[in-house]
Short mmCIF file of C-alpha atoms and ligand atoms in Angstrom, two decimals:
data_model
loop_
_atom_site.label_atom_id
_atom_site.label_comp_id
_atom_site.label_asym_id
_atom_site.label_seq_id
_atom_site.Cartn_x
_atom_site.Cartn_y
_atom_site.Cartn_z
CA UNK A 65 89.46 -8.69 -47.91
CA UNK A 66 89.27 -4.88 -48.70
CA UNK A 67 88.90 -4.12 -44.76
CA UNK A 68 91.97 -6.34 -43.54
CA UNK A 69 94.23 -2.66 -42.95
CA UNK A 70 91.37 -0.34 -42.23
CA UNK A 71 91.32 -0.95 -37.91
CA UNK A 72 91.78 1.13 -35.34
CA UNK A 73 94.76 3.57 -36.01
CA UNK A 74 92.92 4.51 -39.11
CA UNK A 75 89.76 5.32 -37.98
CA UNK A 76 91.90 6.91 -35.17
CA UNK A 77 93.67 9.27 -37.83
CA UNK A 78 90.56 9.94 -39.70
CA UNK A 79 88.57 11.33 -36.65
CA UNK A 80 91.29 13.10 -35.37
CA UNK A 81 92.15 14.81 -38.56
CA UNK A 82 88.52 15.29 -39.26
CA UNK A 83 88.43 16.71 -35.52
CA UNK A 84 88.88 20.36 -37.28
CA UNK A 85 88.07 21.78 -40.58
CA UNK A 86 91.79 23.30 -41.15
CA UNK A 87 93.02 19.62 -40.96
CA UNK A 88 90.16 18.60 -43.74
CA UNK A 89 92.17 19.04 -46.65
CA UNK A 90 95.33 17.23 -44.80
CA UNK A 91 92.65 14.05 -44.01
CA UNK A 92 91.48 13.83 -47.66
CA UNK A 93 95.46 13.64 -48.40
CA UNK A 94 95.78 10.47 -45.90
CA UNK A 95 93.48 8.71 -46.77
CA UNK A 96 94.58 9.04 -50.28
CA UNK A 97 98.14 8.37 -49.46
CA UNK A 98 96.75 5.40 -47.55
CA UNK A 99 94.36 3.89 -50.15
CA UNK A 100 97.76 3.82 -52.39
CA UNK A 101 98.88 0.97 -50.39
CA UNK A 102 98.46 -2.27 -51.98
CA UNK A 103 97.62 -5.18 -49.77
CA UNK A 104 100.31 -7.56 -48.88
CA UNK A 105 99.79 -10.75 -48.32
CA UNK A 106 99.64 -11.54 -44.54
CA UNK A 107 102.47 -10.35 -42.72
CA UNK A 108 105.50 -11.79 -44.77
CA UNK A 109 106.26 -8.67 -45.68
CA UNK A 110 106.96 -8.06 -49.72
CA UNK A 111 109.74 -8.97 -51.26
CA UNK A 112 111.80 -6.00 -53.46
CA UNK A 113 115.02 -7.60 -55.34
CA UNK A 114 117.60 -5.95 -53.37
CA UNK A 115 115.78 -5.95 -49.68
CA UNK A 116 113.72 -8.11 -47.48
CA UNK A 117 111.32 -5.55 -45.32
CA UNK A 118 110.64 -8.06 -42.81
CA UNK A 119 114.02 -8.47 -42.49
CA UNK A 120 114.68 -5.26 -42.34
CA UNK A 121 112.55 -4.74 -39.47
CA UNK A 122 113.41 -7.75 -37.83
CA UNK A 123 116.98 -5.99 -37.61
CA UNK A 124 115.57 -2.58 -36.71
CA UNK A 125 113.76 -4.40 -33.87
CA UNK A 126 116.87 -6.68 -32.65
CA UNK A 127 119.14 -3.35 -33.04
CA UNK A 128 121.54 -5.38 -35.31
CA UNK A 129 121.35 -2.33 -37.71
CA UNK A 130 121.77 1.38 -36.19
CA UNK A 131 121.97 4.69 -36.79
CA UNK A 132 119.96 4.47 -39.59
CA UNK A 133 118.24 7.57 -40.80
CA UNK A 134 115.37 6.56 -43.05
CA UNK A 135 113.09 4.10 -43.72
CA UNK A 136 114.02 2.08 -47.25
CA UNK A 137 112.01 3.62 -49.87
CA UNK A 138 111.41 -0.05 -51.22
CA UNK A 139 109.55 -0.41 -47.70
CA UNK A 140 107.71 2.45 -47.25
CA UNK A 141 104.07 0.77 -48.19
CA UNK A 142 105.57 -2.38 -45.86
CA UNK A 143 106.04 -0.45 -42.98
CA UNK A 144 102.86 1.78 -43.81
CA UNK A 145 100.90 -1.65 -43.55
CA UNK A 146 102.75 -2.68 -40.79
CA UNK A 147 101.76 0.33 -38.37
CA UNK A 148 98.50 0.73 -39.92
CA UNK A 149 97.15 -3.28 -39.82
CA UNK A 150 96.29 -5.61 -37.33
CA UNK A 151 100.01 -7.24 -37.47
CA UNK A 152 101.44 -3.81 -35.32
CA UNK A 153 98.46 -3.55 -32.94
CA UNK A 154 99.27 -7.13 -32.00
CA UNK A 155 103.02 -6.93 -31.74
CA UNK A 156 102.16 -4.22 -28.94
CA UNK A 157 99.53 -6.42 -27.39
CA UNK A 158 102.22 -9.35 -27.05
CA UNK A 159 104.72 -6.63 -25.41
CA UNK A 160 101.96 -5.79 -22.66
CA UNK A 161 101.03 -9.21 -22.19
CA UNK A 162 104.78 -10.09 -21.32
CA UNK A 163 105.13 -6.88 -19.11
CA UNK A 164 101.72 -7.41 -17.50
CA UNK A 165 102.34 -11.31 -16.36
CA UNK A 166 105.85 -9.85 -15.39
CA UNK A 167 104.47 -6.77 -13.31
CA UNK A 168 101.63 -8.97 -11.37
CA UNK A 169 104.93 -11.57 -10.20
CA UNK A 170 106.65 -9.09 -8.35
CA UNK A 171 107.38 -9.05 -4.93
CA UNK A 172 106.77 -5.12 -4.25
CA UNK A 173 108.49 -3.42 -1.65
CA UNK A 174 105.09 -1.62 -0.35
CA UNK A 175 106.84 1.76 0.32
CA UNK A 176 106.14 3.60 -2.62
CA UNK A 177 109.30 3.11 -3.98
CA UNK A 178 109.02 0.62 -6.95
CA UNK A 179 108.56 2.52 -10.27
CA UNK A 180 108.46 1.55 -13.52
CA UNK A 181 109.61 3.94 -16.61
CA UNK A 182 107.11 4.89 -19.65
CA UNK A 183 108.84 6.45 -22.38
CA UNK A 184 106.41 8.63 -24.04
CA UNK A 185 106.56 8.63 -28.09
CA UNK A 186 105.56 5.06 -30.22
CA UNK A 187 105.07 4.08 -26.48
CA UNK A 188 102.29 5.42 -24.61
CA UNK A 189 101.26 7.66 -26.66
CA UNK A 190 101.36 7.02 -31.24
CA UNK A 191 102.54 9.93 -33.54
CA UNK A 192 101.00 7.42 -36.45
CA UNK A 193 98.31 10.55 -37.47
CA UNK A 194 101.91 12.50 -37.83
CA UNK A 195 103.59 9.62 -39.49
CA UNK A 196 101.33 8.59 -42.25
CA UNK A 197 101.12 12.12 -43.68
CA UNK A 198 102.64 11.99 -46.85
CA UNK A 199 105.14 14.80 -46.21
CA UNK A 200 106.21 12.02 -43.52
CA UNK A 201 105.72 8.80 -45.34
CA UNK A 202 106.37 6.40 -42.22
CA UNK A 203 109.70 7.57 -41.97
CA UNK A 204 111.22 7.12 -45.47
CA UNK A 205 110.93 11.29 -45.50
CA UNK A 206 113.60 12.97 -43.25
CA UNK A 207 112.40 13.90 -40.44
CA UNK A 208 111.87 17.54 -39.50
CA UNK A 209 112.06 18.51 -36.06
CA UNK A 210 109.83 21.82 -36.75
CA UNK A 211 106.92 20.17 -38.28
CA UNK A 212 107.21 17.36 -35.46
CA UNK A 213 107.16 19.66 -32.73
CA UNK A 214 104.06 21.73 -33.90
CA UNK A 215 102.11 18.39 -33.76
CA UNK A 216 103.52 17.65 -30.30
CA UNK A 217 102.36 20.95 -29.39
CA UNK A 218 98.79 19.98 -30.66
CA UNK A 219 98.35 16.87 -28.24
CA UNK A 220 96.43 15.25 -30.14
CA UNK A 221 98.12 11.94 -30.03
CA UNK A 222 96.36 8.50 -28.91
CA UNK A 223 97.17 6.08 -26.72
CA UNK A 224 98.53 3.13 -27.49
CA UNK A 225 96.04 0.66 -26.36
CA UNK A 226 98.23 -1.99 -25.44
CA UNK A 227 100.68 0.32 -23.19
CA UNK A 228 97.67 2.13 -21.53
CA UNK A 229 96.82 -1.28 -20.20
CA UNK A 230 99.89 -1.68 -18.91
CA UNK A 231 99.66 1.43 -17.22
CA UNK A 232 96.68 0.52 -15.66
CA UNK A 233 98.10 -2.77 -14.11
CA UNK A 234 101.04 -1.18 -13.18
CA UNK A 235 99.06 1.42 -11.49
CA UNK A 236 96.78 -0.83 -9.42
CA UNK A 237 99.67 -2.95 -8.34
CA UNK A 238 101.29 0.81 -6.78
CA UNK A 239 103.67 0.83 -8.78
CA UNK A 240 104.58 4.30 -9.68
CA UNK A 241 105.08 5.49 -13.65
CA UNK A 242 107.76 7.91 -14.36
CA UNK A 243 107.48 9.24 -17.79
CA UNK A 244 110.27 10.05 -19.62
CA UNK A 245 110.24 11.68 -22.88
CA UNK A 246 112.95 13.13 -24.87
CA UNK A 247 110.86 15.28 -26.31
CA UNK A 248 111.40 19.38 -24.79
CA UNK A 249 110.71 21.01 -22.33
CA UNK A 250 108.64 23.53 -23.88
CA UNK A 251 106.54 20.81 -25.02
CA UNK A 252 105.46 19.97 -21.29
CA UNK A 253 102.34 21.90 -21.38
CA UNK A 254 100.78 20.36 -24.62
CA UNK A 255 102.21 16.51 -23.35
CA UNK A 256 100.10 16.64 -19.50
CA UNK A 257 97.07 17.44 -21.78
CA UNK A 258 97.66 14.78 -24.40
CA UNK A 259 98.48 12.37 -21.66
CA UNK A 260 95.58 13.30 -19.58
CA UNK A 261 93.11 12.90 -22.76
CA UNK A 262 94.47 9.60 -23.79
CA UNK A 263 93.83 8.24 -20.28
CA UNK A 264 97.21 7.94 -18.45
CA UNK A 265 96.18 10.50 -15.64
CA UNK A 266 98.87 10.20 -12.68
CA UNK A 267 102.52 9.90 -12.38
CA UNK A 268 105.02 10.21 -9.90
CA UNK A 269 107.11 11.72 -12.29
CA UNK A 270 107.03 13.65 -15.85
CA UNK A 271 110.64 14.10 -17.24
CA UNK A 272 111.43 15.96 -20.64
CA UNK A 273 114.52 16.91 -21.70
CA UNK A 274 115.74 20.04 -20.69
CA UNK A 275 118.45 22.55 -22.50
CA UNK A 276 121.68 21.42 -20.30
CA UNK A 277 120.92 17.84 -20.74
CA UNK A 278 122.77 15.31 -23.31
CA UNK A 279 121.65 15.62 -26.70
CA UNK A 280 122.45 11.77 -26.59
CA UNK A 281 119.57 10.00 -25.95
CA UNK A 282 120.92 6.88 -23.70
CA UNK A 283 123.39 9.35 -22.12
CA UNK A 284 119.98 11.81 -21.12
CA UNK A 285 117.70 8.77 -20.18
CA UNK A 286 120.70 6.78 -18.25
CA UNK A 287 121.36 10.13 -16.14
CA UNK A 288 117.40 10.68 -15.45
CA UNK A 289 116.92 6.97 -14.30
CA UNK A 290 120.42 7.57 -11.98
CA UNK A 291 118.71 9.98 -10.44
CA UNK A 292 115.67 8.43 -9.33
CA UNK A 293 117.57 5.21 -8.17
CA UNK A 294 119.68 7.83 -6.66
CA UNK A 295 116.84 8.90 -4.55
CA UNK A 296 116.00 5.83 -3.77
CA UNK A 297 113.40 4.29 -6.14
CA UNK A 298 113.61 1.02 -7.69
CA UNK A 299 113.19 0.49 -11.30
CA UNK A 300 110.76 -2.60 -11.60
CA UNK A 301 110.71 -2.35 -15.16
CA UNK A 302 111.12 0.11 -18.22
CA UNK A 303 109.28 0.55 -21.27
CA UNK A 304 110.37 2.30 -24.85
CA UNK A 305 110.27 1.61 -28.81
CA UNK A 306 113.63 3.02 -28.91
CA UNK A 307 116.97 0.54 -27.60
CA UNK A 308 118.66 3.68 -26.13
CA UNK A 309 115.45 4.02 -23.97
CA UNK A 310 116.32 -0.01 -22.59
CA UNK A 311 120.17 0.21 -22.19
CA UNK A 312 122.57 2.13 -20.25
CA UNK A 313 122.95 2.24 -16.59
CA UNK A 314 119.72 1.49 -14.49
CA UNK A 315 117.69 0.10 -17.23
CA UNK A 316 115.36 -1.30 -15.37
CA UNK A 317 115.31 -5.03 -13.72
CA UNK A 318 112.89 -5.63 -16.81
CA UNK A 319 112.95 -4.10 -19.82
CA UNK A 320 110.09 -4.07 -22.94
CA UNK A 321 110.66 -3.05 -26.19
CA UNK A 322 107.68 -2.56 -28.37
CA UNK A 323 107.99 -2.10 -31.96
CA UNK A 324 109.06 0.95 -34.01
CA UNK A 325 109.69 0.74 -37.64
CA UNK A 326 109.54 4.14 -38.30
CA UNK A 327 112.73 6.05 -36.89
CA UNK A 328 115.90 5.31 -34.86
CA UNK A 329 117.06 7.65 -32.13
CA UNK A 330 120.22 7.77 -31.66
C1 NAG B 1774 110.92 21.70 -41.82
O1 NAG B 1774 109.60 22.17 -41.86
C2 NAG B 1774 109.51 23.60 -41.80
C3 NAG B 1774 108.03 23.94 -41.65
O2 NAG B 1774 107.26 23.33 -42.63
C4 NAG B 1774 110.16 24.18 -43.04
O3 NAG B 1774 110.10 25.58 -43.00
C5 NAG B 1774 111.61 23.72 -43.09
O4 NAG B 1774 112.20 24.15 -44.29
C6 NAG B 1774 111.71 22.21 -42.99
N1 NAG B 1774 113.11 21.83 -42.87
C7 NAG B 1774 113.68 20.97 -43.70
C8 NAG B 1774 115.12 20.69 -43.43
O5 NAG B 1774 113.09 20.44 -44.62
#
């Protein structure tokens, strides 16, 4: 059962590190790192003495624990196997399905004004080609705003498939996507053409945080939502692998979480 982790976000990272000869030497090193992992068994997670890693993600995922910083080293090849098998790609696939039956039930009010709120990162788009670098480690290596920024800037993320046919739906029923990253401003640029590539091509609205705004996240997303409810749209429903994308004022009549082991913004 040698090929039970090797689907889609790994050929995904291998052709898009492969995508340029300066990134050769960084591929080699993933797929290194990546043949390190041992193969669990199913999707019970492993047990370590101290720490259950399912049950560590089951709390990351229910936000029962918070403001944590790192990934567990003891669950680093978990979570790796997590993001990188089928068990993640399905998780996200159940999320769309929910939001998709959801989305096709509403009554619409037909003026334009129903939108529904796409967060961007571990949402519609997947840093995992950032995230299972080895300097990176699936989160259980700080994280380093620099190094994530410079891949931003390269826009060479893909979609997640799951969200992007969610976008689709929600698209075809005219409902509007706002996208709302708190990535910045500068990164604007580099995110339309990343977007664009991975197939989410229209928006009413692309929102990234700007200098003046809370460094908070659910402060900044709660004050960018007021705003368009303030002009007079209607949140249908709101998307994010983050809780402080789902809470706070104007969340959305419906929100979906999809899964993110990897980090926890604050
Ligand atoms: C973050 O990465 C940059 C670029 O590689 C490096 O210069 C810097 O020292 C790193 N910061 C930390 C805190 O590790």
């Amino acid at each position: 059962m040698r090929s039970f982790t090797f689907f889609f976000f790994f050929s995904t990272i291998v052709a898009l590190a492969l995508a340029s000869t300066s990134d050769h030497v960084e591929a080699i090193s993933q797929v290194v790192e990546i043949h390190r992992l041992r193969p669990q068994t199913g999707t019970a997670g492993y047990h370590v003495p101290q720490l259950d890693c399912l049950s560590w993600r089951l709390g990351v995922e229910t936000n029962n624990l918070q403001d944590w910083k790192l990934v567990p080293s003891a669950c680093e090849n978990y979570v790796g196997h997590y993001m990188l098998g089928k068990q993640y790609r399905h998780d996200c696939e159940a999320v769309a399905d929910a939001a998709i039956e959801y989305a096709k039930g509403l009554k619409l009010g037909g003026d334009g004004k129903d939108v529904w709120v796409f967060d961007i990162d571990e949402t519609t788009l997947s840093n995992l080609p950032y995230y299972a670098g080895s300097d990176v480690a699936f989160g259980a290596i700080a994280f380093n705003s620099t190094r994530f920024n410079a891949w931003v800037m390269e826009g060479k993320a893909p979609a997640i498939p799951a969200t992007l046919r969610l976008y689709k739906v929600v698209l075809s029923l005219g409902i509007k996507p706002v996208i709302l990253t708190g990535t910045p401003e500068f990164t604007r640029q580099a995110r339309i053409t990343n977007l664009m590539k991975a197939g989410y091509t229209s928006w009413l609205k692309l929102i990234l945080k700007g200098e003046n705004d809370s460094p908070k996240s659910v402060v900044y997303k709660s004050s960018k939502r007021t705003e368009l409810v303030k002009a007079g749209y209607r949140i249908v429903g709101n998307i994010g692998d983050q809780w402080t994308d789902l809470i706070g004022e104007n969340a959305g009549s419906r929100t979906f979480k999809v899964p993110d082991p990897m980090y926890y913004i604050g």
